[in-house]
Coordinates of C-alpha atoms in Angstrom, one line a residue:
M1 CA -1.6 5.6 31.5
R2 CA -1.5 8.4 29.1
R3 CA 0.3 7.5 25.8
S4 CA 2.9 10.0 25.0
L5 CA 5.0 10.1 21.8
P6 CA 8.6 8.8 22.3
V7 CA 11.4 11.4 22.2
L8 CA 13.0 9.7 19.1
L9 CA 9.7 10.0 17.2
V10 CA 9.2 13.7 18.1
L11 CA 12.8 14.5 17.1
A12 CA 12.5 12.8 13.8
L13 CA 9.3 14.6 12.9
V14 CA 10.4 18.1 13.9
Q15 CA 13.5 17.9 11.7
P16 CA 13.2 20.0 8.5
L17 CA 11.8 17.6 5.8
G18 CA 13.2 17.4 2.3
A19 CA 9.8 18.2 0.8
Q20 CA 10.8 21.8 0.3
Q21 CA 13.7 20.9 -1.9
A22 CA 13.4 22.3 -5.4
G23 CA 14.1 20.3 -8.6
L24 CA 12.4 17.0 -7.6
V25 CA 10.5 16.9 -10.9
A26 CA 12.2 17.5 -14.2
A27 CA 10.6 19.7 -16.9
D28 CA 9.3 16.6 -18.7
G29 CA 7.7 15.2 -15.5
A30 CA 10.4 12.7 -14.7
I31 CA 11.6 12.0 -11.2
D32 CA 14.5 10.0 -9.8
L33 CA 13.1 6.5 -9.5
N34 CA 16.2 5.1 -7.7
R35 CA 15.3 7.0 -4.5
F36 CA 13.1 6.6 -1.5
Y37 CA 11.0 9.7 -0.8
T38 CA 9.6 11.1 2.4
A39 CA 5.9 11.8 2.6
D40 CA 6.6 15.5 2.3
E41 CA 8.7 15.0 -0.8
T42 CA 6.0 12.6 -2.2
N43 CA 3.3 15.2 -1.7
A44 CA 5.5 18.0 -3.2
I45 CA 6.1 15.8 -6.3
M46 CA 2.4 15.0 -6.7
A47 CA 1.5 18.7 -6.4
A48 CA 4.0 19.5 -9.1
W49 CA 2.5 16.8 -11.3
A50 CA -1.0 18.2 -10.6
R51 CA 0.2 21.5 -12.0
M52 CA 1.9 19.9 -15.0
Y53 CA -1.0 17.6 -15.9
P54 CA -4.2 19.4 -14.9
E55 CA -6.3 17.5 -17.5
L56 CA -5.2 14.1 -16.1
T57 CA -5.0 14.6 -12.4
N58 CA -6.9 15.5 -9.3
L59 CA -4.9 15.5 -6.0
Y60 CA -6.7 15.5 -2.7
S61 CA -6.6 14.3 0.9
I62 CA -8.9 11.6 2.1
G63 CA -8.2 12.1 5.8
Q64 CA -5.4 12.6 8.3
S65 CA -2.9 10.2 9.8
F66 CA -2.5 9.5 13.5
L67 CA 0.0 12.4 13.7
G68 CA -2.1 14.7 11.5
A69 CA -0.4 14.2 8.1
E70 CA -2.7 14.5 5.1
L71 CA -3.5 11.1 3.5
M72 CA -3.1 12.1 -0.2
V73 CA -4.6 10.3 -3.2
M74 CA -3.9 11.2 -6.8
E75 CA -6.8 10.5 -9.2
V76 CA -5.7 9.9 -12.8
T77 CA -7.9 9.9 -15.9
N78 CA -8.5 11.9 -19.0
E79 CA -11.3 14.2 -17.8
R80 CA -12.1 15.2 -21.4
T81 CA -13.5 11.7 -21.9
G82 CA -15.5 11.7 -18.7
P83 CA -15.2 12.3 -15.0
A84 CA -13.2 9.9 -12.9
E85 CA -16.1 8.6 -10.9
E86 CA -17.9 7.5 -14.1
K87 CA -15.1 5.1 -15.3
P88 CA -14.1 1.7 -14.1
A89 CA -11.2 2.3 -11.6
L90 CA -8.2 0.5 -10.1
Y91 CA -7.0 1.4 -6.6
V92 CA -3.2 1.2 -6.1
D93 CA -1.4 1.9 -2.8
G94 CA 1.8 1.3 -1.0
G95 CA 3.5 1.9 2.3
L96 CA 1.0 0.5 4.8
H97 CA 3.8 -1.3 6.6
A98 CA 6.2 1.4 7.5
A99 CA 9.5 -0.1 6.5
E100 CA 8.1 -1.7 3.3
L101 CA 9.1 1.3 1.3
T102 CA 9.1 -0.3 -2.1
G103 CA 5.3 -0.5 -2.1
S104 CA 5.3 3.3 -2.2
S105 CA 8.0 3.3 -4.9
V106 CA 5.9 1.0 -7.2
A107 CA 2.8 3.2 -6.7
F108 CA 4.9 6.3 -7.4
H109 CA 6.6 4.8 -10.5
F110 CA 3.2 3.7 -11.8
L111 CA 1.9 7.2 -11.3
E112 CA 4.8 8.7 -13.2
H113 CA 4.3 6.1 -16.0
L114 CA 0.7 7.0 -16.5
L115 CA 1.3 10.8 -16.6
R116 CA 4.3 10.8 -18.8
G117 CA 2.9 8.0 -21.0
Y118 CA -0.4 9.7 -21.9
G119 CA -0.3 10.7 -25.6
E120 CA 3.0 8.8 -26.1
D121 CA 2.1 5.2 -25.1
E122 CA -0.9 3.8 -26.9
R123 CA -1.8 1.4 -24.0
V124 CA -1.6 4.1 -21.3
T125 CA -3.5 6.6 -23.5
R126 CA -6.3 4.1 -24.1
L127 CA -6.6 3.3 -20.4
L128 CA -6.7 6.9 -19.3
D129 CA -9.4 7.6 -21.9
T130 CA -11.6 4.8 -20.5
R131 CA -10.5 4.1 -16.9
T132 CA -9.6 5.8 -13.7
F133 CA -6.7 5.1 -11.3
Y134 CA -6.7 6.1 -7.6
I135 CA -3.1 6.0 -6.4
R136 CA -2.1 6.4 -2.7
P137 CA 1.7 6.1 -2.5
K138 CA 2.0 6.9 1.2
F139 CA -0.7 4.9 3.0
N140 CA 1.1 5.4 6.3
P141 CA 3.2 8.6 6.1
D142 CA 4.0 8.7 9.8
G143 CA 5.6 5.3 9.8
S144 CA 7.5 5.6 6.6
D145 CA 9.0 9.0 7.6
L146 CA 10.1 7.6 10.9
V147 CA 11.9 4.7 9.1
L148 CA 13.6 7.0 6.6
R149 CA 14.7 9.6 9.3
T150 CA 15.8 7.4 12.2
D151 CA 16.4 4.0 10.5
L152 CA 14.1 2.5 13.2
S153 CA 11.8 -0.4 12.1
L154 CA 8.2 -0.6 13.0
R155 CA 5.3 -2.7 11.6
S156 CA 2.8 0.1 10.8
S157 CA 1.4 3.0 12.7
V158 CA 3.3 5.1 15.2
N159 CA 0.3 5.0 17.5
P160 CA 2.0 3.9 20.8
V161 CA 1.5 0.4 22.1
D162 CA 2.7 -1.2 25.3
E163 CA 4.2 -4.3 23.7
D164 CA 6.0 -5.7 26.8
N165 CA 3.0 -5.0 29.1
D166 CA 5.0 -2.9 31.6
G167 CA 2.6 0.0 31.7
R168 CA 4.9 2.1 29.5
F169 CA 4.7 2.7 25.8
D170 CA 7.5 2.5 23.1
E171 CA 10.2 2.9 25.7
D172 CA 12.7 0.3 24.4
P173 CA 13.3 0.7 20.7
A174 CA 16.5 -0.2 18.8
N175 CA 19.4 2.2 19.0
D176 CA 22.1 3.5 16.7
L177 CA 24.9 2.9 19.2
D178 CA 27.9 3.7 17.0
G179 CA 26.3 6.8 15.5
D180 CA 26.7 5.8 11.8
G181 CA 23.1 6.6 11.0
R182 CA 22.2 2.9 10.6
I183 CA 20.7 0.4 12.9
L184 CA 22.4 -2.9 12.1
Q185 CA 23.0 -6.1 14.0
M186 CA 24.8 -6.5 17.3
R187 CA 26.5 -9.7 18.4
Y188 CA 28.3 -11.1 21.4
R189 CA 29.5 -14.4 22.6
G190 CA 27.1 -16.3 24.8
Q191 CA 28.1 -18.6 27.6
D192 CA 28.4 -21.6 25.2
G193 CA 30.7 -19.6 23.0
E194 CA 28.2 -19.2 20.2
W195 CA 27.3 -15.8 18.7
V196 CA 24.1 -14.2 20.1
T197 CA 22.8 -11.8 17.5
M198 CA 20.2 -9.1 17.9
S199 CA 19.3 -5.7 16.6
E200 CA 21.7 -2.9 17.6
G201 CA 20.5 -1.3 20.8
I202 CA 20.5 -1.2 24.6
D203 CA 18.0 -2.2 27.3
D204 CA 16.4 1.2 27.6
D205 CA 13.9 0.3 30.3
G206 CA 16.2 -1.9 32.4
D207 CA 14.0 -5.0 32.3
G208 CA 16.7 -7.3 31.1
R209 CA 15.5 -7.4 27.5
F210 CA 16.7 -5.5 24.4
N211 CA 14.5 -3.6 21.9
E212 CA 11.3 -5.4 22.9
D213 CA 9.0 -2.3 23.0
G214 CA 9.8 -0.2 19.9
I215 CA 7.7 2.5 18.3
G216 CA 4.1 1.6 17.6
G217 CA 3.0 -2.0 17.5
L218 CA -0.3 -1.9 15.6
D219 CA -0.6 -3.7 12.2
L220 CA -2.8 -1.6 10.0
N221 CA -3.4 -4.6 7.7
R222 CA -5.1 -6.5 10.6
N223 CA -7.4 -3.6 11.4
Y224 CA -10.1 -4.1 8.8
P225 CA -13.6 -5.1 9.8
R226 CA -14.1 -8.3 7.7
N227 CA -13.1 -11.2 10.0
W228 CA -11.3 -8.9 12.5
E229 CA -10.1 -10.5 15.7
R230 CA -8.9 -9.3 19.1
E231 CA -5.2 -9.3 20.1
H232 CA -5.2 -12.8 21.6
L233 CA -5.9 -14.3 18.2
Q234 CA -4.5 -11.5 16.0
P235 CA -1.6 -9.5 17.5
G236 CA -1.6 -5.9 16.2
A237 CA -5.3 -5.8 15.3
G238 CA -6.0 -2.6 17.3
V239 CA -8.7 -2.1 19.9
F240 CA -11.6 -2.3 17.4
P241 CA -12.0 -2.5 13.6
L242 CA -11.0 0.7 11.8
S243 CA -9.7 2.2 15.0
E244 CA -6.9 3.8 13.0
P245 CA -7.5 6.9 10.8
E246 CA -5.4 5.4 8.0
T247 CA -7.5 2.3 7.7
Y248 CA -10.8 4.1 8.2
A249 CA -9.9 6.5 5.4
A250 CA -9.2 3.6 3.0
V251 CA -12.6 1.9 3.7
R252 CA -14.5 5.2 3.5
F253 CA -12.7 6.0 0.2
L254 CA -13.4 2.6 -1.4
S255 CA -17.0 2.5 -0.1
D256 CA -17.7 5.9 -1.6
R257 CA -16.4 4.8 -5.1
P258 CA -18.5 1.9 -6.5
N259 CA -16.5 2.2 -9.7
V260 CA -13.5 0.5 -8.2
T261 CA -12.9 -2.9 -9.8
G262 CA -9.6 -4.0 -8.2
I263 CA -7.2 -3.4 -5.4
V264 CA -3.4 -3.5 -5.6
H265 CA -2.1 -3.3 -2.0
G266 CA 1.7 -3.0 -2.2
H267 CA 4.0 -4.7 0.4
T268 CA 7.5 -6.2 0.7
S269 CA 9.2 -8.6 0.6
G270 CA 9.7 -12.1 -0.9
G271 CA 9.1 -11.6 -4.6
F272 CA 5.6 -13.0 -5.1
V273 CA 1.9 -11.9 -4.9
Y274 CA -0.5 -12.9 -2.2
R275 CA -4.0 -13.7 -3.7
L276 CA -7.4 -14.4 -2.2
P277 CA -8.5 -16.1 0.0
S278 CA -7.2 -14.0 2.8
A279 CA -8.2 -13.9 6.5
V280 CA -10.7 -16.7 6.2
S281 CA -10.8 -20.4 5.7
P282 CA -9.9 -21.3 2.1
A283 CA -13.0 -23.4 1.9
L284 CA -15.2 -20.3 2.1
L285 CA -14.0 -18.9 -1.2
D286 CA -16.2 -19.8 -4.1
E287 CA -14.5 -22.1 -6.5
R288 CA -15.7 -20.1 -9.5
D289 CA -14.1 -17.0 -8.1
L290 CA -10.9 -18.9 -7.4
G291 CA -10.7 -19.9 -11.0
L292 CA -11.0 -16.3 -12.0
I293 CA -8.4 -15.2 -9.5
L294 CA -5.9 -17.9 -10.7
E295 CA -6.4 -16.8 -14.3
L296 CA -5.8 -13.1 -13.5
G297 CA -2.6 -14.1 -11.5
E298 CA -1.2 -16.0 -14.5
E299 CA -0.2 -12.8 -16.2
Y300 CA 1.8 -11.7 -13.2
T301 CA 3.9 -14.9 -13.3
A302 CA 4.2 -14.6 -17.1
S303 CA 5.4 -11.0 -17.0
T304 CA 7.7 -11.2 -13.9
G305 CA 8.6 -14.8 -13.5
R306 CA 7.4 -14.7 -9.9
P307 CA 4.7 -16.8 -8.2
V308 CA 1.2 -16.1 -7.0
R309 CA 0.4 -17.6 -3.6
P310 CA -2.8 -17.8 -1.5
S311 CA -2.8 -15.5 1.5
S312 CA -4.8 -18.0 3.5
T313 CA -4.1 -21.8 3.4
H314 CA -5.5 -23.1 6.7
P315 CA -9.1 -23.1 8.1
T316 CA -8.2 -21.4 11.4
N317 CA -4.5 -20.6 11.3
H318 CA -4.6 -17.5 9.1
R319 CA -4.5 -13.7 9.3
Y320 CA -7.5 -11.7 10.4
G321 CA -8.8 -8.3 9.3
T322 CA -6.9 -7.7 6.0
L323 CA -7.8 -5.1 3.4
I324 CA -8.2 -7.5 0.5
S325 CA -10.5 -9.8 2.6
W326 CA -12.7 -6.8 3.3
G327 CA -12.6 -5.7 -0.3
Y328 CA -13.8 -9.1 -1.5
W329 CA -16.5 -10.0 1.0
D330 CA -17.9 -6.5 1.5
R331 CA -17.4 -5.0 -2.0
G332 CA -17.0 -8.1 -4.3
I333 CA -13.6 -6.8 -5.4
I334 CA -10.6 -9.0 -6.2
G335 CA -7.6 -7.6 -4.4
W336 CA -3.9 -8.5 -4.5
V337 CA -1.0 -8.1 -2.1
P338 CA 2.3 -8.0 -4.1
E339 CA 5.3 -8.7 -1.8
Y340 CA 7.7 -6.9 -4.0
V341 CA 11.5 -7.5 -3.8
A342 CA 13.0 -11.0 -4.3
S343 CA 15.9 -11.3 -2.0
D344 CA 19.3 -10.6 -3.7
S345 CA 17.6 -10.5 -7.1
W346 CA 19.8 -7.5 -8.0
V347 CA 23.1 -9.4 -7.3
T348 CA 25.2 -10.8 -10.1
D349 CA 25.6 -14.5 -10.2
Y350 CA 29.3 -14.3 -10.8
D351 CA 29.9 -18.1 -10.9
G352 CA 26.8 -18.8 -12.9
D353 CA 25.6 -21.6 -10.7
G354 CA 22.1 -20.3 -10.3
D355 CA 22.5 -19.4 -6.7
I356 CA 23.6 -16.2 -4.9
S357 CA 26.2 -16.9 -2.3
E358 CA 27.1 -14.6 0.6
E359 CA 30.4 -13.9 -1.0
E360 CA 28.7 -12.9 -4.3
S361 CA 26.5 -10.5 -2.4
R362 CA 29.5 -9.0 -0.6
R363 CA 31.4 -8.7 -3.8
F364 CA 28.5 -7.0 -5.6
D365 CA 28.1 -4.5 -2.7
R366 CA 31.8 -3.8 -2.8
E367 CA 32.2 -3.5 -6.5
E368 CA 28.9 -2.1 -7.7
L369 CA 27.6 -0.1 -4.7
G370 CA 30.7 1.1 -2.9
G371 CA 30.2 -1.1 0.1
R372 CA 27.3 0.9 1.4
Y373 CA 25.1 -2.0 2.5
F374 CA 27.4 -4.3 4.4
K375 CA 29.5 -3.2 7.3
E376 CA 32.4 -5.2 8.5
W377 CA 31.9 -6.3 12.1
E378 CA 33.6 -3.8 14.5
A379 CA 34.2 -4.0 18.2
F380 CA 32.1 -1.8 20.5
D381 CA 32.0 -1.4 24.3
H382 CA 28.4 -1.9 25.1
P383 CA 27.3 -0.1 28.3
Q384 CA 25.4 -3.2 29.5
L385 CA 26.8 -6.2 27.7
G386 CA 30.5 -5.2 27.6
P387 CA 32.4 -6.2 24.4
V388 CA 30.2 -6.6 21.4
E389 CA 30.5 -6.3 17.7
I390 CA 28.3 -4.2 15.4
G391 CA 27.9 -4.7 11.7
G392 CA 26.4 -6.9 9.0
W393 CA 23.9 -6.2 6.3
H394 CA 21.7 -3.2 6.3
R395 CA 18.7 -5.5 5.8
K396 CA 16.2 -2.7 5.4
Y397 CA 17.8 -1.9 2.1
W398 CA 19.2 -5.3 1.3
G399 CA 16.2 -7.7 1.5
Q400 CA 13.2 -5.9 2.8
N401 CA 13.7 -3.3 0.2
P402 CA 16.3 -3.3 -2.6
P403 CA 19.3 -0.9 -2.5
A404 CA 18.1 2.5 -3.8
E405 CA 20.4 2.1 -6.8
M406 CA 18.4 -1.0 -7.8
L407 CA 15.0 0.3 -7.0
E408 CA 13.8 1.3 -10.5
R409 CA 14.6 -2.1 -11.9
E410 CA 12.3 -3.7 -9.3
T411 CA 9.4 -1.2 -9.7
E412 CA 9.6 -1.2 -13.5
M413 CA 8.8 -4.9 -13.7
Q414 CA 5.5 -4.5 -11.8
L415 CA 3.9 -2.0 -14.2
H416 CA 2.7 -4.3 -16.9
W417 CA 0.6 -6.4 -14.6
I418 CA -1.0 -3.4 -12.9
L419 CA -2.1 -2.1 -16.3
H420 CA -3.3 -5.6 -17.2
L421 CA -5.6 -5.6 -14.1
A422 CA -7.1 -2.3 -15.1
E423 CA -7.8 -3.7 -18.6
Q424 CA -9.8 -6.6 -17.2
S425 CA -12.6 -4.4 -15.8
P426 CA -16.2 -4.5 -16.9
L427 CA -16.9 -1.7 -19.4
V428 CA -20.5 -0.9 -20.4
T429 CA -21.7 0.8 -23.6
V430 CA -25.2 2.0 -24.6
A431 CA -26.3 2.3 -28.2
A432 CA -28.3 5.2 -29.5
P433 CA -32.0 4.7 -28.6
R434 CA -34.1 3.2 -31.3
V435 CA -37.3 5.0 -31.9
T436 CA -40.4 3.3 -33.4
P437 CA -43.7 5.3 -34.1
L438 CA -46.7 3.6 -32.6
G439 CA -49.3 5.4 -34.8
D440 CA -51.1 7.4 -32.1
G441 CA -48.5 10.1 -31.7
A442 CA -46.5 8.0 -29.2
V443 CA -43.2 6.3 -29.9
R444 CA -41.5 3.2 -28.5
V445 CA -37.9 3.9 -27.4
E446 CA -35.5 1.0 -26.9
A447 CA -31.9 1.1 -25.7
T448 CA -29.5 -1.8 -25.4
V449 CA -26.8 -1.8 -22.8
T450 CA -23.8 -4.1 -23.3
N451 CA -20.8 -5.1 -21.2
D452 CA -17.8 -5.1 -23.5
G453 CA -15.3 -5.7 -20.7
Y454 CA -13.7 -8.9 -19.3
L455 CA -15.2 -9.0 -15.8
P456 CA -18.9 -9.1 -15.3
T457 CA -20.6 -6.0 -13.9
H458 CA -20.9 -7.8 -10.5
L459 CA -17.1 -8.5 -10.6
T460 CA -17.2 -11.8 -8.8
V461 CA -19.6 -14.5 -7.7
R462 CA -19.4 -12.8 -4.2
G463 CA -20.4 -9.5 -5.9
H464 CA -23.7 -11.1 -7.1
V465 CA -24.8 -12.2 -3.7
G466 CA -28.0 -10.5 -2.3
S467 CA -31.2 -11.1 -0.5
E468 CA -34.4 -12.4 -2.1
S469 CA -36.7 -9.7 -3.3
R470 CA -40.5 -9.8 -3.3
D471 CA -40.6 -10.6 -7.0
G472 CA -38.2 -13.6 -6.6
G473 CA -35.1 -11.7 -7.8
L474 CA -32.2 -10.3 -5.8
A475 CA -32.0 -7.2 -3.7
D476 CA -29.2 -5.5 -1.8
Q477 CA -26.5 -7.2 -3.8
V478 CA -22.9 -6.8 -2.8
V479 CA -22.3 -5.0 -6.1
A480 CA -25.3 -3.0 -7.0
P481 CA -26.8 -3.9 -10.5
P482 CA -26.8 -1.4 -13.4
V483 CA -29.4 1.4 -13.4
V484 CA -30.8 2.7 -16.7
R485 CA -32.4 6.2 -16.7
L486 CA -34.4 7.8 -19.5
E487 CA -34.0 11.5 -19.9
L488 CA -36.8 13.3 -21.7
D489 CA -36.8 16.8 -23.2
G490 CA -40.2 18.0 -24.5
A491 CA -41.9 14.6 -23.9
E492 CA -43.8 12.6 -21.4
L493 CA -43.3 9.0 -20.3
V494 CA -46.4 6.9 -21.0
E495 CA -45.1 3.4 -20.3
G496 CA -42.1 2.1 -18.4
A497 CA -40.0 3.5 -15.5
A498 CA -37.8 6.5 -15.9
R499 CA -35.3 4.6 -13.7
T500 CA -34.9 0.9 -14.3
I501 CA -32.7 -1.5 -12.5
I502 CA -31.5 -4.2 -14.9
P503 CA -29.7 -7.5 -14.2
H504 CA -26.0 -7.7 -14.0
L505 CA -24.2 -8.3 -17.3
A506 CA -21.7 -11.0 -18.0
G507 CA -18.2 -10.3 -19.2
A508 CA -15.8 -12.2 -21.4
E509 CA -14.4 -14.3 -18.5
A510 CA -15.6 -17.9 -18.4
F511 CA -15.4 -18.6 -14.7
T512 CA -18.1 -17.0 -12.6
G513 CA -21.1 -18.1 -14.7
V514 CA -23.7 -16.4 -12.5
V515 CA -25.2 -14.5 -15.4
S516 CA -24.9 -15.3 -19.1
E517 CA -26.2 -12.3 -21.0
R518 CA -23.8 -9.6 -21.9
S519 CA -26.5 -7.2 -23.2
H520 CA -29.9 -6.1 -22.0
T521 CA -32.6 -4.0 -23.8
V522 CA -34.9 -1.6 -22.0
S523 CA -38.1 -0.3 -23.6
W524 CA -40.4 2.7 -22.9
V525 CA -43.4 4.3 -24.6
V526 CA -43.0 8.1 -24.8
R527 CA -45.3 10.9 -26.2
P528 CA -43.5 13.9 -27.6
A529 CA -45.1 17.3 -27.0
G530 CA -43.6 18.9 -30.1
A531 CA -41.1 18.7 -33.0
G532 CA -38.1 19.4 -30.8
A533 CA -38.6 16.5 -28.3
T534 CA -35.6 14.3 -27.6
V535 CA -34.6 11.3 -25.5
R536 CA -31.3 10.3 -24.0
V537 CA -30.4 7.1 -22.1
V538 CA -28.0 7.1 -19.1
V539 CA -26.5 3.9 -17.7
D540 CA -24.8 3.7 -14.3
A541 CA -23.2 0.3 -14.0
G542 CA -20.9 1.0 -11.0
P543 CA -17.7 -0.8 -11.7
G544 CA -18.7 -0.9 -15.4
G545 CA -18.8 2.8 -15.6
V546 CA -21.4 5.4 -16.5
R547 CA -22.4 5.9 -20.1
R548 CA -24.7 8.4 -21.9
S549 CA -26.2 7.8 -25.3
E550 CA -26.5 10.6 -27.8
A551 CA -29.8 12.5 -27.7
V552 CA -32.2 11.3 -30.3
G553 CA -35.1 13.3 -31.7
I554 CA -38.6 11.9 -31.3
G555 CA -40.7 14.9 -32.3
R556 CA -43.5 14.7 -34.8

């Protein structure tokens, strides 16, 4: 059967979007951080920032969503100190799961923090001079826009799925029965006199069930190729790995950027961070990498007071096909899934007992938020069930996400740790070449490459894995080793290779232990043709960055 888009979805997406509104960005670059933005508004704000901060930003699309929306990424670095692709980089996204809006808000707040902080905040300035950030606030623009415009909930993509196997697609979503713009809870008395509670709606397809085939049904974070599984083991996985344009764009983007050193993949809720291992048996994760991961996570708990938890805890009962699992096994990258928003963390503990009661939540909503998030139960004549009541908490903005008025407080507390992760990257340097005359008109040129960063240039033990080469070393490593090139002007190379692959370099961390040397020296013999001859050394260390030495004269 041909999959057509549901009427509700079409109506939501043809409405005029708020992106054309003026005044979203203040003259100093500030935005309202206590607000959830549509994809169109998000793109308009990023475009305004690109105009305001041309030396720091590069805004571009990396593909199109299922419905054709541009998948926008903002690249942030100080271009005057080197191009983005030549610096260690951190990738930050949000909004893969449609109703998990806070992930987009954290990415957006982080983006604003970088742009407004450059030149004012010493830490931000230092990072943008030496690192790059790739920020994708709206991973899934179709889904988040549908959530914001219709109040429907869906897991990820709006790509239609026949969830109830009746040959029709997305024909029984939840419904706003009382027309108040919110889809809340609906309850009625069952035969035993107890309340039966469900999402507000009707049985649209007449099969005796309510809201069982809503919009979409795919889970984009089960669609990645590493340890992907079919629907019988992993519901929502899609028909094949990377079947969805949003996930394909992510993998293509990260694969094309060997300078990426970490992934922050923002979700909600729960108030913790999922760490590796993910989507595999925990026994498969190297214990040395686990030690490194645990150490990096300690800073999150120290700065937020929230825990770090393994994404996978069982040898077979785990998720399949997640982004951070692909990032680790295929790219050697440590990735994180923050589940932003601790339930009721914004509510005042009025009686000081350390616990937030239902009454305290109700009181806070009434007194501080004008009663916007709890609706008293009201009678409604349901066309199929008869007398019901509609009301309760607007859980989308009271649990899955915080109330908009409390949003900035939640996003602000995440910024330090994201900056901290960027600071842990490898970071190579190369000293000026040393030139030693050899007495026959030739000179020996030596250059020393050093990793001054925390992580090794291979990032993880997994990143160092490769096949055995003919000389007994390693080839085709998960993270490619550094390459050193000698650039000559007015001279010829007598001995040595103009392009030399050197071993990976250790960082300051004490966990992986695969390599021990933080520096490596390369030597060449060069014969200058005249007095103006020079040499320069260029190092491409992938996640450790690209560095160029100064040009040194070698002429006679």
